[in-house]
Short mmCIF file of C-alpha atoms and ligand atoms in Angstrom, two decimals:
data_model
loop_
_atom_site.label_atom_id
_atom_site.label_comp_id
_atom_site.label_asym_id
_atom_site.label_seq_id
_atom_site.Cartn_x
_atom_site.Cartn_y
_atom_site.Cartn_z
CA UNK G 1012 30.89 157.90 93.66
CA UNK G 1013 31.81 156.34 89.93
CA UNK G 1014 33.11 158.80 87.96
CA UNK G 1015 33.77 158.34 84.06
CA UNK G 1016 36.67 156.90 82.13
CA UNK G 1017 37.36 160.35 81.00
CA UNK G 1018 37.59 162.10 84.34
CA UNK G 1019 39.26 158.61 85.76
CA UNK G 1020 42.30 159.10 83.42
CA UNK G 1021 42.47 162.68 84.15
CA UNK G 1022 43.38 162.21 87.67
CA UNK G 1023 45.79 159.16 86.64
CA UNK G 1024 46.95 161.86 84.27
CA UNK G 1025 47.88 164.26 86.95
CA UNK G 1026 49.78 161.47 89.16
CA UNK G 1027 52.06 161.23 86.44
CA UNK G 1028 50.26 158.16 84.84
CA UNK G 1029 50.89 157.06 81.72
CA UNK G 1030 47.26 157.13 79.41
CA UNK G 1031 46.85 157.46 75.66
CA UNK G 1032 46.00 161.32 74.80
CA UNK G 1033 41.97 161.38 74.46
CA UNK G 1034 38.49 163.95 73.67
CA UNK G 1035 35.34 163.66 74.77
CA UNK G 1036 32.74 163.89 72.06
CA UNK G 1037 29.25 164.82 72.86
CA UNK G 1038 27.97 164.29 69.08
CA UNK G 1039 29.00 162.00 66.33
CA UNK G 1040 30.22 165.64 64.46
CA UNK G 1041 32.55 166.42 67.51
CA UNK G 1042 33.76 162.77 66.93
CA UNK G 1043 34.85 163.49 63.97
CA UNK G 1044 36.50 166.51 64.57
CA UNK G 1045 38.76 164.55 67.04
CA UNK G 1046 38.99 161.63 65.21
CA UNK G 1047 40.66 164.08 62.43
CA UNK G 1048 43.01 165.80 64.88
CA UNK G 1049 43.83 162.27 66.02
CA UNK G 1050 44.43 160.76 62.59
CA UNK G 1051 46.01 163.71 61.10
CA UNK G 1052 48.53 163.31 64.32
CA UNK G 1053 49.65 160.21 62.78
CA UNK G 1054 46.98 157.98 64.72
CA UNK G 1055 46.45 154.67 62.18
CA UNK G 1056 43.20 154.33 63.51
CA UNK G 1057 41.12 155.68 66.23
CA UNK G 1058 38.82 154.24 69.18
CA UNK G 1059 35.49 155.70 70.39
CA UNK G 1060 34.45 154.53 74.06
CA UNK G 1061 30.68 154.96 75.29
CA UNK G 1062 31.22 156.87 78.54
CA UNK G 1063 29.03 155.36 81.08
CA UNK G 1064 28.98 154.52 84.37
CA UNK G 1065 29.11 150.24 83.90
CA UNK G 1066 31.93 147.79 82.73
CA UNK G 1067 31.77 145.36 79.36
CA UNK G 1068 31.39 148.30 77.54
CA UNK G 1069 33.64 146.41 74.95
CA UNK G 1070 31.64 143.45 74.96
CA UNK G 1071 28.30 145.37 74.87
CA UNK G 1072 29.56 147.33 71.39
CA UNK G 1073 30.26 150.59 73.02
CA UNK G 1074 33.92 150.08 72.37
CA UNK G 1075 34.71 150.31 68.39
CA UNK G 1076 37.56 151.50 66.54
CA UNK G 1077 37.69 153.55 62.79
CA UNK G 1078 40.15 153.76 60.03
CA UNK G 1079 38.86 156.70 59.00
CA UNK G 1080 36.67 160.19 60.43
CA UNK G 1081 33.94 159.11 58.14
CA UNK G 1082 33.95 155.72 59.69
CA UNK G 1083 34.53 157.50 62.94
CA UNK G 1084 31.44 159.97 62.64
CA UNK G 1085 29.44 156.77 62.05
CA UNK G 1086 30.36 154.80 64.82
CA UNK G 1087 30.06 157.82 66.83
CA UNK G 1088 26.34 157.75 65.62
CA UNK G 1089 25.75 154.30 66.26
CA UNK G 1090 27.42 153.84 69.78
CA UNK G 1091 25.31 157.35 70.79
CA UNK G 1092 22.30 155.67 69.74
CA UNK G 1093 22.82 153.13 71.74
CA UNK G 1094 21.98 152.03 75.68
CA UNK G 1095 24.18 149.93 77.55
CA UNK G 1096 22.55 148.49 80.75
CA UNK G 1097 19.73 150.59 80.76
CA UNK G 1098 22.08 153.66 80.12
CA UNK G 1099 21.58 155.91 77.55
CA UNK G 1100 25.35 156.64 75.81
CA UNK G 1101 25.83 161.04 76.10
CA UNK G 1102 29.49 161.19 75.44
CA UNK G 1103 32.35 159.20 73.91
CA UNK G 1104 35.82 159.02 74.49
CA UNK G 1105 37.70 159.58 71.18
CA UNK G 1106 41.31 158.66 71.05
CA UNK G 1107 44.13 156.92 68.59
CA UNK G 1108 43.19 153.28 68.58
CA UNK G 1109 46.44 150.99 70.33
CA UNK G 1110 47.79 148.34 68.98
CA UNK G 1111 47.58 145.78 71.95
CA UNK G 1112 50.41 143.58 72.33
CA UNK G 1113 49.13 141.64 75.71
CA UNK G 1114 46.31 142.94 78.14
CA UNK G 1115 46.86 142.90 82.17
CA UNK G 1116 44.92 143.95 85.03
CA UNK G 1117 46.02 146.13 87.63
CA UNK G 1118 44.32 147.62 90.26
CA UNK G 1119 44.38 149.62 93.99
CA UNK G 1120 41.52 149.04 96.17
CA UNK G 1121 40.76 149.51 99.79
CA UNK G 1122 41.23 146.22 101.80
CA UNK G 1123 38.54 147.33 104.69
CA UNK G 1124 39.78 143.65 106.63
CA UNK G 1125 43.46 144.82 106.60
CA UNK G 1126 43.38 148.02 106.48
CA UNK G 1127 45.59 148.86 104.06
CA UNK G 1128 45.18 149.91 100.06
CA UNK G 1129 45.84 146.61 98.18
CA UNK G 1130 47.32 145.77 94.68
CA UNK G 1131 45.90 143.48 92.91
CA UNK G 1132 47.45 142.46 89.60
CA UNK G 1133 46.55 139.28 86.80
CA UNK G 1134 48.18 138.52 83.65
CA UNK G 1135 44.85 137.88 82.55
CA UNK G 1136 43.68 141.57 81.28
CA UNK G 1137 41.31 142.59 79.70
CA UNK G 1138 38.53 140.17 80.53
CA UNK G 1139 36.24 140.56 83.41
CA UNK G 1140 38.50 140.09 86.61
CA UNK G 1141 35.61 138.47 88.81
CA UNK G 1142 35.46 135.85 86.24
CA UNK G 1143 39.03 135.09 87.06
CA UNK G 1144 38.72 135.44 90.57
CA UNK G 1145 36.23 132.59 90.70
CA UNK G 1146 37.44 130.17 87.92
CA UNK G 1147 41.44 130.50 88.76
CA UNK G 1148 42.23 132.56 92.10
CA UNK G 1149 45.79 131.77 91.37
CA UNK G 1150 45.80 133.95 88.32
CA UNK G 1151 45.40 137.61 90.62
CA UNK G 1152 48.26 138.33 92.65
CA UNK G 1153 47.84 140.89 95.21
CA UNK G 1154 49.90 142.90 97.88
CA UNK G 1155 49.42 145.31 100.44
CA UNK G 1156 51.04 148.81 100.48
CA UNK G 1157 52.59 149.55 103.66
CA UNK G 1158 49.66 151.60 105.85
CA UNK G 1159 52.79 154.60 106.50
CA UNK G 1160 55.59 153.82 103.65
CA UNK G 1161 52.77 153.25 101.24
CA UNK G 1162 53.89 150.26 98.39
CA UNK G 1163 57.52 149.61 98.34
CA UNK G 1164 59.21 149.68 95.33
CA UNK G 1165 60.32 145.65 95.95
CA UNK G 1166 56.45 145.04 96.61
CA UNK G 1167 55.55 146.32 93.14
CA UNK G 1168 58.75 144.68 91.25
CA UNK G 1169 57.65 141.66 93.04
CA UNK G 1170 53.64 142.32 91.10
CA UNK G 1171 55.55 142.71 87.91
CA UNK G 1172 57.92 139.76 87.88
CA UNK G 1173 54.19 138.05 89.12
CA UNK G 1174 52.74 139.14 86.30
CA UNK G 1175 55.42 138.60 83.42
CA UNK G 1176 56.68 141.77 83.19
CA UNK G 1177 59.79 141.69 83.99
CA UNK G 1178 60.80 143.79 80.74
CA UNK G 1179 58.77 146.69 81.49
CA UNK G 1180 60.11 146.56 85.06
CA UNK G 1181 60.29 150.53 85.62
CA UNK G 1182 57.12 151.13 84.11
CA UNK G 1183 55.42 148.84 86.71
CA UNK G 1184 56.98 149.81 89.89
CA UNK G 1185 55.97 153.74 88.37
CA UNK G 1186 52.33 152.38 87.79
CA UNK G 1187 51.71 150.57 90.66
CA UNK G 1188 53.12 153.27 92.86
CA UNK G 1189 51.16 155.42 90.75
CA UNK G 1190 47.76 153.85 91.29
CA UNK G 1191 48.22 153.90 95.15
CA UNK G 1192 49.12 157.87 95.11
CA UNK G 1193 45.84 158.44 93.32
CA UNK G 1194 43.85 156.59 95.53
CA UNK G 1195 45.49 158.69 98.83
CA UNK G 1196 45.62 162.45 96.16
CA UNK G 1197 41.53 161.60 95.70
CA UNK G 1198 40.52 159.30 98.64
CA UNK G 1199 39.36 156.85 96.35
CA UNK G 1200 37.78 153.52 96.45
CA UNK G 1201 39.09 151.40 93.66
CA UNK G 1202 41.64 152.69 91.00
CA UNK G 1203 41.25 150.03 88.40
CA UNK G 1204 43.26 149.42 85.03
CA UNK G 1205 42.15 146.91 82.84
CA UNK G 1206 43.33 146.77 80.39
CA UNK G 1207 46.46 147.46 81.41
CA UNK G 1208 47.99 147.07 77.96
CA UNK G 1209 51.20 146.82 76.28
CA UNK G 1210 51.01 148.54 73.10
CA UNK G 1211 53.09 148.71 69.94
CA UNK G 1212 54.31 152.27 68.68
CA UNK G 1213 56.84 153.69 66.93
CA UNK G 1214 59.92 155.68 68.61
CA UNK G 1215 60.75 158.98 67.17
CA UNK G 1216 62.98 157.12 64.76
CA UNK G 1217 60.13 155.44 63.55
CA UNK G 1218 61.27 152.09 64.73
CA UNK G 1219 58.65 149.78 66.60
CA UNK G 1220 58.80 149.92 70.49
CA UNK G 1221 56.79 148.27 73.41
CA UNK G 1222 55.54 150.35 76.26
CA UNK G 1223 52.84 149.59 78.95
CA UNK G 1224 49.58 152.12 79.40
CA UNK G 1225 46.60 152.45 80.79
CA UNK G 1226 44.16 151.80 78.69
CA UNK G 1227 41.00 152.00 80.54
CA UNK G 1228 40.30 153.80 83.83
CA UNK G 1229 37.90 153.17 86.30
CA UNK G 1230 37.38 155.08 89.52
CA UNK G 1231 35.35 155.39 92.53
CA UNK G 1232 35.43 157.77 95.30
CA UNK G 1233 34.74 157.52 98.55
CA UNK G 1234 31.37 159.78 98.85
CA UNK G 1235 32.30 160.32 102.54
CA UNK G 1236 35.53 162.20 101.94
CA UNK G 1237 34.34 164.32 99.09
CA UNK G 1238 33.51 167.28 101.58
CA UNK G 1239 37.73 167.12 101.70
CA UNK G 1240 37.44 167.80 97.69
CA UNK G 1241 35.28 170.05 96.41
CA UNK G 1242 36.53 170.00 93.67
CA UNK G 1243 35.74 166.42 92.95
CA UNK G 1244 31.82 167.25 92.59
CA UNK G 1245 32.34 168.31 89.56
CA UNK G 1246 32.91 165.09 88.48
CA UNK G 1247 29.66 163.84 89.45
CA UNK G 1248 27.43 162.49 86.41
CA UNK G 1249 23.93 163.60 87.41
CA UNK G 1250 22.92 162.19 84.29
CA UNK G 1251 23.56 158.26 85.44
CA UNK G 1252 22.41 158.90 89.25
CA UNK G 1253 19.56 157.69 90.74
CA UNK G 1254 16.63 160.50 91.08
CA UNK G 1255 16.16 159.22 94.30
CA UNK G 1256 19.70 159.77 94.86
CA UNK G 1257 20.40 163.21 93.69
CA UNK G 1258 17.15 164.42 95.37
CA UNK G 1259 18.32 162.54 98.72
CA UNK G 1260 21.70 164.77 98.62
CA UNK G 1261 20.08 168.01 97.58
CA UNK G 1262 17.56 167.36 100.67
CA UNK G 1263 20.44 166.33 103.11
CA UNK G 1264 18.43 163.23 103.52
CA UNK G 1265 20.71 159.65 104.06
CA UNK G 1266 18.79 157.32 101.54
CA UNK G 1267 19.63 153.73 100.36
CA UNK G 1268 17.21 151.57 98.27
CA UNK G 1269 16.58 147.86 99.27
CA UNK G 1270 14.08 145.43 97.60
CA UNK G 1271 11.44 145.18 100.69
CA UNK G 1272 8.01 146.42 100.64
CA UNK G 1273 8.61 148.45 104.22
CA UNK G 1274 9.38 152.14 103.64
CA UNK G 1275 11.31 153.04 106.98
CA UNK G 1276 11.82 157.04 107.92
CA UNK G 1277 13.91 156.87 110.96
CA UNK G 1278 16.35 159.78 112.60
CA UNK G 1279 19.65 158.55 113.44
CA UNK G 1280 21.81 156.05 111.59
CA UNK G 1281 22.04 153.49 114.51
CA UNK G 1282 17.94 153.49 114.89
CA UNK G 1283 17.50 152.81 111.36
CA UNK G 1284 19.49 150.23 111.20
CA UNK G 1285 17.92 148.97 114.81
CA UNK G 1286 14.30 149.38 112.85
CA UNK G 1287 15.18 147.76 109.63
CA UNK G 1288 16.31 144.30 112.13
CA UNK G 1289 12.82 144.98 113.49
CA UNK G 1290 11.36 144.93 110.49
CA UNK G 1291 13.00 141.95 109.40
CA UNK G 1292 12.32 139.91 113.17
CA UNK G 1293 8.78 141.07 112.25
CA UNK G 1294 8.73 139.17 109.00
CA UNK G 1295 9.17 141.98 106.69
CA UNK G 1296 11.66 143.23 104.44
CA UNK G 1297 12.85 146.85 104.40
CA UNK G 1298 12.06 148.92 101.45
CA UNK G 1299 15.11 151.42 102.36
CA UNK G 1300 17.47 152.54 104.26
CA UNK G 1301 16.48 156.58 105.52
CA UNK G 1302 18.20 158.75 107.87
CA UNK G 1303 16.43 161.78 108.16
CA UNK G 1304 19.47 163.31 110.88
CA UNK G 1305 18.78 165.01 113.73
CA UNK G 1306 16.41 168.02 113.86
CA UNK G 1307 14.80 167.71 110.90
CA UNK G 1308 12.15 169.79 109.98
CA UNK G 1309 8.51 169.46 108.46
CA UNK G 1310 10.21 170.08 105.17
CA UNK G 1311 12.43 167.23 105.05
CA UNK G 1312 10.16 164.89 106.47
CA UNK G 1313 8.25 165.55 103.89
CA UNK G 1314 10.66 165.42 101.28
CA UNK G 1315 11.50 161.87 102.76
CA UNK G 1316 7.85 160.93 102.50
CA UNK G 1317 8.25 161.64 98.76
CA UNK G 1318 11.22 159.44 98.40
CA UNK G 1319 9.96 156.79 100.16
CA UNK G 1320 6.77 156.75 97.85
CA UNK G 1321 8.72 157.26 94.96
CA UNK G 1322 9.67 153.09 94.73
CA UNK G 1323 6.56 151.28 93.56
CA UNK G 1324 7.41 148.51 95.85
CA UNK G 1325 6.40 150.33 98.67
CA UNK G 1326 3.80 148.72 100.83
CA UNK G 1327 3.29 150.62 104.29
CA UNK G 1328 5.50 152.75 106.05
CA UNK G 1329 7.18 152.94 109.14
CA UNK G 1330 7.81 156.09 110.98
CA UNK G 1331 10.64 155.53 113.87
CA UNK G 1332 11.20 159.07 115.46
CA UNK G 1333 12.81 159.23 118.45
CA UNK G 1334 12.88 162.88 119.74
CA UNK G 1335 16.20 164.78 120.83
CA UNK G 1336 16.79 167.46 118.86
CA UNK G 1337 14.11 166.79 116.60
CA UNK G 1338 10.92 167.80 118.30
CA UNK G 1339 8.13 165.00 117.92
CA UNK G 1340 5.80 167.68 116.79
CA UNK G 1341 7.74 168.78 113.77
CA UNK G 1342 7.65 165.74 112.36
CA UNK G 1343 3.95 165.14 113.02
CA UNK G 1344 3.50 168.24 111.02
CA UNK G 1345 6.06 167.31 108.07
CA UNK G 1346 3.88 163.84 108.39
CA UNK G 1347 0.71 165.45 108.40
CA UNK G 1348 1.61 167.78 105.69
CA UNK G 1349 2.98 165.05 103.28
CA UNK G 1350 -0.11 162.67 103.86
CA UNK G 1351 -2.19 165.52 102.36
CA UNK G 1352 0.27 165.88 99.24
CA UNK G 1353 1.32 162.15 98.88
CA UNK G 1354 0.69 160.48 95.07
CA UNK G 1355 -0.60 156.99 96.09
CA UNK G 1356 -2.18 156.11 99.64
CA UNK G 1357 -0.29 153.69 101.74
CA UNK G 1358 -0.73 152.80 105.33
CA UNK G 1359 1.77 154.19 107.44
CA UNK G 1360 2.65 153.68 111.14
CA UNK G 1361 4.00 156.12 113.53
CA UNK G 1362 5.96 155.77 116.31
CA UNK G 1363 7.31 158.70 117.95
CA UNK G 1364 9.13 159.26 121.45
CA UNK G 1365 11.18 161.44 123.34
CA UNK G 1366 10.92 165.58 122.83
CA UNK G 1367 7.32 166.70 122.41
CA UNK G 1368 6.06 163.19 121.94
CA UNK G 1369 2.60 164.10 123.52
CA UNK G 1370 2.14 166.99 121.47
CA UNK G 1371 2.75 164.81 118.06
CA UNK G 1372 0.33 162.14 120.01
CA UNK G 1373 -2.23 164.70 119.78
CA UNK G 1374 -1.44 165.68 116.89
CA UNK G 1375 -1.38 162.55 114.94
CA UNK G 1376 -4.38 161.51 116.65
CA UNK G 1377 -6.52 164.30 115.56
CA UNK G 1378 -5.45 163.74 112.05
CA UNK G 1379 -6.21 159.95 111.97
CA UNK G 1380 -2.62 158.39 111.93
CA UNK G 1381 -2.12 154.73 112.99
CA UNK G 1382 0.58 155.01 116.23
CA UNK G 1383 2.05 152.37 117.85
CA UNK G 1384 4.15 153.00 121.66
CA UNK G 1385 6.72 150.64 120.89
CA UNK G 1386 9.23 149.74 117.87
CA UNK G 1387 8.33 146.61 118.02
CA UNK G 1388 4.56 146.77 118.02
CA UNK G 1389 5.09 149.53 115.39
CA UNK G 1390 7.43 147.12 113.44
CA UNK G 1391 4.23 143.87 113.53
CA UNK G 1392 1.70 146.71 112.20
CA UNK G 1393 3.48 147.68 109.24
CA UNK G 1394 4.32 144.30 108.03
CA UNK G 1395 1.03 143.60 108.59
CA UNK G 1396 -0.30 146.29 106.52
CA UNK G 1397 2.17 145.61 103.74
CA UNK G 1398 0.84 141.96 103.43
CA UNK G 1399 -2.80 142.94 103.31
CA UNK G 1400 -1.75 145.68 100.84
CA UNK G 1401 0.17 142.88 98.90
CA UNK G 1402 -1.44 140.50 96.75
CA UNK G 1403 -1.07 136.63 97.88
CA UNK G 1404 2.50 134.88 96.14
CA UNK G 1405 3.97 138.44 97.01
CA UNK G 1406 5.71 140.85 94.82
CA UNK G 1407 4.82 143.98 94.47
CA UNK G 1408 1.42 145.52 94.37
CA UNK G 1409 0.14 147.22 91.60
P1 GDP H 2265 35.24 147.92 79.07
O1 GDP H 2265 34.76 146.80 78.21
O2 GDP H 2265 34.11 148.77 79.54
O3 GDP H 2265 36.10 147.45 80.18
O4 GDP H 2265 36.13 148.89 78.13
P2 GDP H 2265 37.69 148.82 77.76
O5 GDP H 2265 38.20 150.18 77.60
O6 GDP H 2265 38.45 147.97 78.72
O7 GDP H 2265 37.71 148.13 76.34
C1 GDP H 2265 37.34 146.80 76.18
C2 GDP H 2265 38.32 146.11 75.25
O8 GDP H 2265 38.35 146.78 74.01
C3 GDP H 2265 39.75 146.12 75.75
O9 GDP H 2265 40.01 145.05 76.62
C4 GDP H 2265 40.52 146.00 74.47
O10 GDP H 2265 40.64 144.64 74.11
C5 GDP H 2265 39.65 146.71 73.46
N1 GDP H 2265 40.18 148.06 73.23
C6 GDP H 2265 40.01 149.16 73.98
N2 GDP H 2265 40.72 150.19 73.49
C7 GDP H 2265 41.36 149.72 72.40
C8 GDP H 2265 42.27 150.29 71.44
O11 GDP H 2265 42.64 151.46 71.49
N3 GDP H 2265 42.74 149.46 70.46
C9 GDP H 2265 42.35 148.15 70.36
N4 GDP H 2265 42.86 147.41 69.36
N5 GDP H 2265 41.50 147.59 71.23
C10 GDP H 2265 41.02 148.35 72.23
MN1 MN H 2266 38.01 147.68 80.78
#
């Protein structure tokens, strides 16, 4: 789950994490309001971030700074106008503008190969860091944090003598161990700063002084521990999700888009990824990934016939059931049930086995359906009924 820059530096907040002070704004007036509070707090300038969930905000103009709150109300206006990859801007971050000194990257990630949470770090802030990954691997150092003692304080002096700074020393071993607490506090994904900055201020003596910060915040959580933080759904953006996605949860339905024409309902993780291979050995491509669970109901099934009709792309269907705790029959009915409710007509093939097959035989029979007694038979008459459905040179139908 992404969460926003906002609620990222919250969390980096509460580890003890050193980020400018910041608002959201959900209008260009509130922008102005807290581009006043900022200015009158002795901020030169401000900055006003578009909130949404993508990176190169900067680059895309939904990063802008103001001299002044009138300037501020107006680039409030203009960056809330505004969509950034095919996301419509709702809030801004409004804080006082830094004065940037150098930019780094820093960032905590889950190494799934190794196990462990690593630390990657490049001088080279700022930018986009897959950029530097490919043209100069030699510019990101990384490290591993110790899977018990977590990241030693000589791993992360090592990342800052890497990295050039060796004068902010402290603040990089704090950081660093920083970044790697919030990913265990949260069971995150990725805790990424960039920039990392070093900014100019002025001490309480008004003389000019050099500290590090975290300028931007980006972090993802790993949707399979949230049940261990409630909490944490709160952050959730409904606004940016998927639909599909937020009606998938609310159903209790598993449900990941892919680009194929073959809409797959399956029950069980393992069979629907066993089904999508058949699909694919068949000559088709998979239009999803669905895992209705075990024991579903008429309800969901036909809440997962909705989904599944949902993409466009969608060419025939594939119905995988094999019956333990969900009774055959049920989903005949859900099946049934949806066919008579569904938006666009597609041909759909059923195969379903184990508890109460017969019945949903009969059942599916009666009503017409198209069956097939094994996967793989069932797998060669829904690619078959995609192609017919699909005009010749491919892509989708209309
Ligand atoms: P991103 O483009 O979505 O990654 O958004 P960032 O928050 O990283 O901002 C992009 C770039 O805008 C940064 O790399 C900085 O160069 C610049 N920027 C962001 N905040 C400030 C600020 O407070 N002051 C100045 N001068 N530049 C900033
Ligand atoms: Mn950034």
């Amino acid at each position: 789950m992404k969460i926003q820059e906002a609620d990222a530096k919250s969390l980096l907040l509460a580890q003890g994490l050193p980020v400018p002070p910041y608002e959201v704004a959900r209008s260009a007036a509130e922008a102005r309001a807290a581009a006043e509070r900022f200015l009158a707090a002795g901020a030169d300038q401000v900055v006003l971030k578009a909130q949404v969930l993508v990176g190169g905000r900067g680059k895309a103009g939904g990063v802008k700074l103001a001299g002044t709150a009138d300037e501020a109300e107006q680039v409030a206006s203009a960056i809330l106008r505004m969509t950034i990859k095919g996301i419509t801007v709702r809030r801004l971050l409004v804080g006082p503008g830094a004065d940037i000194v150098r930019e780094f990257y820093l960032a905590a990630l889950v190494d799934r190969t190794a196990r462990r949470i690593l630390l990657m770090g490049s001088a080279e802030g700022g930018v986009e860091i897959e950029q530097v990954a490919a043209d100069r691997p030699e510019a990101i150092v990384s490290v591993h944090a110790h899977p018990q003692l977590g990241l030693l304080d000589w791993q992360a002096r090592r990342m800052a003598f890497a990295l050039g700074l060796g004068g902010h020393l402290r603040a990089v071993v704090a950081i660093a161990r920083g970044l790697v607490a919030t990913m265990l506090a949260y069971d995150a994904d990725l805790v990424e700063i960039n920039p990392l900055a070093i900014v100019r201020e002025r001490d309480a003596a008004g003389d000019p002084i050099e500290r590090l910060t975290c300028l931007d915040a980006k972090v993802t959580l790993d949707d399979s521990a949230l049940p261990r933080h409630p909490e944490q759904e709160g952050l959730r953006d409904l606004d940016e999700e998927d639909p599909t996605d937020v009606e998938a949860r609310a159903e209790g339905l598993t449900f990941i888009k892919l680009d194929g024409t073959i809409g797959c309902m399956v029950n069980g993780a393992g069979l629907a990824m066993t089904t999508m291979d058949l699909v694919k050995r068949a000559g088709g491509e998979p239009a999803n990934f669905l895992d209705i669970g075990g024991g579903a109901r008429a309800d969901k099934v036909e809440a997962a016939m909705r989904l599944i009709l949902a993409d466009p792309n969608v060419a025939a269907i594939l119905v995988n059931i094999f019956g333990g705790i969900t009774r055959g029959d049920e989903v005949a009915h859900g099946l049934i049930d949806a066919r008579a409710k569904q938006s666009r007509s597609v041909p759909m093939v059923v195969r379903i086995v184990g508890t109460n097959a017969e019945e949903a035989a009969t059942l599916l029979r009666e009503a017409r359906f198209e069956t097939a007694a094994t996967l793989d038979e069932a797998a060669a008459k829904a690619v078959a009924a995609a192609r017919a459905a699909t005009p010749a040179g491919g892509g989708a139908p209309a």
